[in-house]
Amino acid sequence: MTDTILIDGEQVKITNPEKVLWPEVNIRKIDFIATMIKIGKYILPHAKDRLLTTIRYPDGVNGKSFYQKNIPDYAPDWVNHQQWNDINYIVLNKASTLAWLGNQAALELHTSFNVHQEPMSPTSLVFDLDPSEGQTFDQVVEVALIVYETLNSLGIEAWIKTSGATGLQIYIPTGNQYTYDQARKINQFFGMYFSEKYPNKITIERMVNKRGKKLYFDYLQMWHGKTITLVYSPRARKYASVSMPVAWDELKNGIKPEDFTLLNVEERLMKKGDLFAPLLEKKKIQSLKPILQFIKEKNI
Amino acid sequence: MHTMWKGSVSFGLVNIPIKMFAATEDKQIKFRYLHDQCHTPVKYQKVCPTCNREITQEEIVKGFEYETGKFVIIKDEDLEGLQPAFSKAIEIIDFVDLVEIDPIYFDKTYYLSPQDTGGKAYNLLRQAMLDTGKIGIAQITIRSKQSLAALRVYKNLLVLETIFYPDEVRAVDLVPGVPENVQVDEKELTMAKQLVENLTAPFEPDKYKDDYREALREMINKKIEGEEFEVAPEAPQRNIIDLMQALQASIEQTETKPKPVEKKTRGRKKKTTAS
């Protein structure tokens, strides 16, 4: 059974609309696509101009999956794409592409840290807080709040979202001021500081089996060619959780990644708006120059 | 248990074929030395600094340094001629009381067990020593080293304690700073004796443990299980924490608080609506 929907002036074919993608919460493909279209105006500004990697689950979250980086040759002409380093990436910049990806059962959307016009500079400094096995989400929150306090003490404003899976991700908008090299130096400085100040809680150890029950402060993920979960992207997890920005106060009061799902994402966005909108504002771009200079001076 | 020597114990006309085992073992935890880059165990090479090349085991001879840098070469044949005739025997020379031997003389302990045909004679010697309360003093040669030994009964076994020759024990008058002929205060002595009595307890070896070795073992196990071992923070670690404080202070001072960067890079980003 095939339907066609008209969106953004493009005809998007929907195949198998009744196929259940998240059986535990009974979300069909058509429900998924409908929700994505509804929250499209929140997602698209964040995806715009970035190189997109999707994880496709043709048979739903419990079936096989594969990463898709290259635009498939059967993609409609109107799907934008951008060549970078041997890969012809999809660029998600319109609702029709969002619907088309939905039909592809591209359940997870991950984007580059940079826009394609600035291939060597991330738009934000991102701290990826990734719990080790056996850790609770509360432990991740605890570390996030430590990071928050430290950033505050340096006069840095930051925003946070759930990864939609088990972690939290902290963003400091820096525009394209810093290269990946410089950004990594700053991240590494923070990683070293946190792991040494809180050696029982935080680690920067790359080997998973050496991390123990500590939160992994991933300062290496932020790099060209690597990706991070796009804000509001669903995750291929039982409860159809989505990557959701939260206010620091909400975090203090206690949240869980499963609180935010495809089933309530629209309602939350209607009520709270896009908490990540400041990341798109020029006036929120911050200078980390004193930190960078400090790192250079102290030869860290 | 691994047999380290086979031979016989002889006293008078009695000859007891025995096997010998090490009675004690060093449980010190051993580390291997690795290259810090790739964690490969380091290999040691024997190098001759004169010929500037690696040399093999066959090329190595023994030398005795009789004067710094001057050697006489000692060949295996030279040594063979010196081996005592009864090199496979523990020959009991005397029987003495154990208390006559000061513990300073004891070196290593070995367990002895009878070889197939030696059971009866082994038992005979064991019983004779138990009944008389005496121990045997024997001359032994193990691996080309001749030494003195005490043969005694420990639990149900004959054990051999190698003992140092008297000239191997250093003279006590070589130890500096030992007080001589000092008058002892009677009262103090009484108190000291009382203290000794209060602390007197039966010797229970099980209650003494090598705490360091156990802590080390535990630390190693944690590492193996992937639990990070917590090391007392050292200078470089404190360093970065101090540095953060310094950074915080410098930022507070210079008032470079969240300064929105209004200039630069915005134009570029604006134009990205393309594609």
Short mmCIF file of C-alpha atoms in Angstrom, two decimals, chain B residues 5-238:
data_model
loop_
_atom_site.label_atom_id
_atom_site.label_comp_id
_atom_site.label_asym_id
_atom_site.label_seq_id
_atom_site.Cartn_x
_atom_site.Cartn_y
_atom_site.Cartn_z
CA TRP B 5 66.99 -32.83 44.71
CA LYS B 6 67.33 -36.57 45.15
CA GLY B 7 69.98 -38.23 47.31
CA SER B 8 70.33 -39.92 50.63
CA VAL B 9 70.72 -39.29 54.33
CA SER B 10 73.40 -41.37 55.93
CA PHE B 11 74.29 -41.84 59.55
CA GLY B 12 76.46 -44.65 60.73
CA LEU B 13 75.67 -47.55 58.48
CA VAL B 14 72.13 -46.48 57.77
CA ASN B 15 71.41 -44.98 54.39
CA ILE B 16 68.00 -43.42 53.66
CA PRO B 17 67.17 -42.53 50.03
CA ILE B 18 65.22 -39.25 50.10
CA LYS B 19 63.69 -36.55 47.94
CA MET B 20 64.01 -32.92 48.87
CA PHE B 21 61.46 -30.11 48.48
CA ALA B 22 61.61 -26.41 49.19
CA ALA B 23 59.68 -25.77 52.43
CA THR B 24 59.11 -22.07 52.02
CA GLU B 25 58.31 -19.85 49.11
CA ASP B 26 58.69 -16.20 48.38
CA LYS B 27 55.22 -14.80 47.74
CA GLN B 28 56.36 -11.38 46.76
CA ILE B 29 54.35 -10.14 43.79
CA LYS B 30 56.54 -9.80 40.79
CA PHE B 31 56.19 -7.19 38.12
CA ARG B 32 57.37 -7.33 34.59
CA TYR B 33 58.94 -4.38 32.94
CA LEU B 34 57.14 -3.12 29.84
CA HIS B 35 57.82 -0.51 27.26
CA ASP B 36 55.48 2.38 28.17
CA GLN B 37 54.50 3.03 24.55
CA CYS B 38 53.30 -0.38 23.42
CA HIS B 39 53.32 -2.38 26.68
CA THR B 40 55.60 -5.07 25.29
CA PRO B 41 57.72 -6.88 27.89
CA VAL B 42 61.23 -5.52 27.66
CA LYS B 43 63.85 -7.95 26.37
CA TYR B 44 67.30 -7.99 27.88
CA GLN B 45 70.26 -8.61 25.67
CA LYS B 46 73.72 -9.65 26.72
CA VAL B 47 76.08 -7.32 25.02
CA CYS B 48 79.84 -7.20 25.05
CA PRO B 49 80.80 -3.53 25.24
CA THR B 50 84.26 -4.23 23.80
CA CYS B 51 83.15 -6.18 20.74
CA ASN B 52 80.00 -4.09 20.55
CA ARG B 53 77.69 -6.97 19.76
CA GLU B 54 75.16 -9.27 21.35
CA ILE B 55 76.66 -12.51 22.63
CA THR B 56 75.13 -15.97 23.11
CA GLN B 57 75.09 -18.18 26.19
CA GLU B 58 77.81 -20.44 24.70
CA GLU B 59 80.19 -17.53 24.51
CA ILE B 60 80.00 -16.85 28.25
CA VAL B 61 82.62 -18.18 30.70
CA LYS B 62 83.03 -17.68 34.44
CA GLY B 63 85.74 -15.37 35.70
CA PHE B 64 86.98 -14.61 39.20
CA GLU B 65 87.86 -10.99 39.73
CA TYR B 66 90.92 -11.21 41.96
CA GLU B 67 91.72 -7.56 41.51
CA THR B 68 89.54 -4.89 39.93
CA GLY B 69 89.41 -5.62 36.22
CA LYS B 70 91.64 -8.69 36.52
CA PHE B 71 90.15 -12.10 36.13
CA VAL B 72 91.15 -15.71 36.28
CA ILE B 73 88.97 -17.89 34.08
CA ILE B 74 87.31 -20.77 35.90
CA LYS B 75 86.15 -23.64 33.72
CA ASP B 76 83.54 -26.22 34.62
CA GLU B 77 86.29 -28.89 34.67
CA ASP B 78 88.16 -26.89 37.29
CA LEU B 79 85.12 -27.03 39.54
CA GLU B 80 84.32 -30.69 38.96
CA GLY B 81 87.57 -31.82 40.58
CA LEU B 82 86.61 -30.03 43.77
CA GLN B 83 83.21 -31.68 44.24
CA PRO B 84 83.11 -33.71 47.46
CA ALA B 85 82.99 -37.46 46.97
CA PHE B 86 79.56 -37.86 48.56
CA SER B 87 77.89 -35.14 46.65
CA LYS B 88 74.57 -36.88 46.76
CA ALA B 89 74.51 -37.47 50.47
CA ILE B 90 73.40 -35.71 53.60
CA GLU B 91 75.94 -37.06 56.03
CA ILE B 92 75.06 -36.70 59.68
CA ILE B 93 78.18 -35.89 61.68
CA ASP B 94 76.80 -35.15 65.14
CA PHE B 95 73.57 -35.04 67.05
CA VAL B 96 73.01 -31.93 69.17
CA ASP B 97 70.21 -30.12 71.04
CA LEU B 98 68.23 -27.71 68.86
CA VAL B 99 68.53 -24.91 71.44
CA GLU B 100 72.28 -25.00 70.98
CA ILE B 101 71.92 -23.50 67.52
CA ASP B 102 71.08 -19.83 67.49
CA PRO B 103 68.42 -18.93 64.86
CA ILE B 104 70.94 -16.60 63.23
CA TYR B 105 72.56 -19.67 61.68
CA PHE B 106 69.47 -20.90 59.88
CA ASP B 107 69.31 -20.19 56.19
CA LYS B 108 66.85 -22.22 54.12
CA THR B 109 64.47 -25.02 54.99
CA TYR B 110 63.76 -28.11 52.93
CA TYR B 111 61.28 -30.93 53.44
CA LEU B 112 62.54 -34.46 53.01
CA SER B 113 60.44 -37.46 52.05
CA PRO B 114 61.66 -41.05 51.66
CA GLN B 115 62.14 -42.51 48.19
CA ASP B 116 60.36 -45.79 47.46
CA THR B 117 62.62 -48.07 49.50
CA GLY B 118 63.47 -45.60 52.23
CA GLY B 119 60.26 -45.59 54.30
CA LYS B 120 61.37 -47.84 57.10
CA ALA B 121 64.75 -46.20 57.70
CA TYR B 122 63.16 -42.74 57.41
CA ASN B 123 60.70 -43.64 60.12
CA LEU B 124 63.48 -45.06 62.29
CA LEU B 125 65.54 -41.88 62.16
CA ARG B 126 62.48 -39.71 62.76
CA GLN B 127 61.46 -41.70 65.82
CA ALA B 128 65.00 -41.80 67.24
CA MET B 129 65.29 -38.01 67.01
CA LEU B 130 61.82 -37.48 68.51
CA ASP B 131 62.58 -39.75 71.45
CA THR B 132 66.01 -38.28 72.20
CA GLY B 133 65.00 -34.70 71.41
CA LYS B 134 68.20 -34.31 69.41
CA ILE B 135 68.82 -32.98 65.93
CA GLY B 136 71.46 -34.03 63.45
CA ILE B 137 74.20 -31.80 62.13
CA ALA B 138 75.11 -32.79 58.60
CA GLN B 139 77.41 -31.84 55.83
CA ILE B 140 75.59 -31.51 52.51
CA THR B 141 76.34 -30.55 48.97
CA ILE B 142 73.57 -29.25 46.78
CA ARG B 143 74.28 -27.87 43.35
CA SER B 144 78.01 -27.63 43.89
CA LYS B 145 77.56 -25.64 47.06
CA GLN B 146 78.69 -27.39 50.20
CA SER B 147 77.02 -26.34 53.36
CA LEU B 148 76.22 -27.23 56.89
CA ALA B 149 72.71 -28.33 57.77
CA ALA B 150 70.55 -29.31 60.70
CA LEU B 151 68.29 -32.31 60.27
CA ARG B 152 65.26 -32.27 62.55
CA VAL B 153 61.65 -33.32 62.86
CA TYR B 154 58.90 -30.86 62.03
CA LYS B 155 55.35 -32.18 62.41
CA ASN B 156 55.57 -35.60 60.72
CA LEU B 157 58.48 -34.78 58.45
CA LEU B 158 62.24 -34.81 58.46
CA VAL B 159 63.33 -31.34 57.55
CA LEU B 160 66.68 -30.01 56.61
CA GLU B 161 67.74 -26.51 57.61
CA THR B 162 70.83 -25.30 55.88
CA ILE B 163 72.93 -23.34 58.34
CA PHE B 164 75.65 -20.82 57.76
CA TYR B 165 79.24 -21.69 58.50
CA PRO B 166 80.45 -19.63 61.45
CA ASP B 167 82.64 -17.45 59.22
CA GLU B 168 79.56 -16.55 57.17
CA VAL B 169 77.96 -14.91 60.20
CA ARG B 170 79.40 -11.45 60.67
CA ALA B 171 81.05 -10.58 63.95
CA VAL B 172 78.79 -8.56 66.25
CA ASP B 173 81.54 -6.14 67.26
CA LEU B 174 81.36 -4.72 63.73
CA VAL B 175 77.95 -3.18 64.57
CA PRO B 176 78.41 0.45 65.63
CA GLY B 177 76.70 2.33 68.45
CA VAL B 178 75.80 -0.52 70.80
CA PRO B 179 75.76 0.63 74.46
CA GLU B 180 77.99 -1.28 76.87
CA ASN B 181 77.95 -1.59 80.68
CA VAL B 182 75.32 1.07 81.21
CA GLN B 183 73.68 1.15 84.63
CA VAL B 184 69.98 0.19 84.41
CA ASP B 185 67.48 1.84 86.71
CA GLU B 186 65.82 -0.89 88.76
CA LYS B 187 62.39 0.74 88.67
CA GLU B 188 62.50 1.20 84.93
CA LEU B 189 63.59 -2.35 84.46
CA THR B 190 60.69 -3.63 86.55
CA MET B 191 58.30 -1.63 84.40
CA ALA B 192 59.87 -2.88 81.19
CA LYS B 193 59.64 -6.45 82.40
CA GLN B 194 56.00 -5.92 83.31
CA LEU B 195 55.32 -4.64 79.84
CA VAL B 196 56.97 -7.68 78.34
CA GLU B 197 54.81 -9.94 80.46
CA ASN B 198 51.65 -8.08 79.50
CA LEU B 199 52.43 -8.49 75.86
CA THR B 200 53.39 -12.11 76.14
CA ALA B 201 51.22 -14.37 74.00
CA PRO B 202 51.53 -17.78 72.42
CA PHE B 203 53.09 -17.64 68.95
CA GLU B 204 50.31 -17.95 66.40
CA PRO B 205 51.87 -17.43 63.00
CA ASP B 206 48.48 -17.34 61.26
CA LYS B 207 47.64 -14.02 62.80
CA TYR B 208 50.49 -12.25 61.02
CA LYS B 209 49.82 -11.22 57.46
CA ASP B 210 51.66 -9.40 54.74
CA ASP B 211 49.35 -6.38 54.54
CA TYR B 212 51.29 -4.73 51.78
CA ARG B 213 51.11 -7.79 49.56
CA GLU B 214 47.37 -8.11 50.14
CA ALA B 215 46.75 -4.46 49.32
CA LEU B 216 48.88 -4.80 46.21
CA ARG B 217 47.01 -7.92 45.13
CA GLU B 218 43.69 -6.17 45.66
CA MET B 219 44.80 -3.17 43.66
CA ILE B 220 45.91 -5.45 40.82
CA ASN B 221 42.62 -7.33 40.87
CA LYS B 222 40.68 -4.10 40.65
CA LYS B 223 42.71 -3.08 37.65
CA ILE B 224 42.09 -6.43 36.02
CA GLU B 225 38.35 -6.08 36.59
CA GLY B 226 38.52 -2.68 34.98
CA GLU B 227 37.78 -0.74 38.12
CA GLU B 228 39.91 2.32 38.11
CA PHE B 229 42.36 2.27 40.92
CA GLU B 230 42.45 5.45 42.84
CA VAL B 231 45.88 6.81 43.25
CA ALA B 232 46.60 9.48 45.79
CA PRO B 233 46.54 12.65 43.75
CA GLU B 234 50.04 13.78 42.99
CA ALA B 235 51.54 17.02 41.96
CA PRO B 236 50.53 17.10 38.27
CA GLN B 237 46.92 16.29 39.13
CA ARG B 238 46.67 19.01 41.71
#
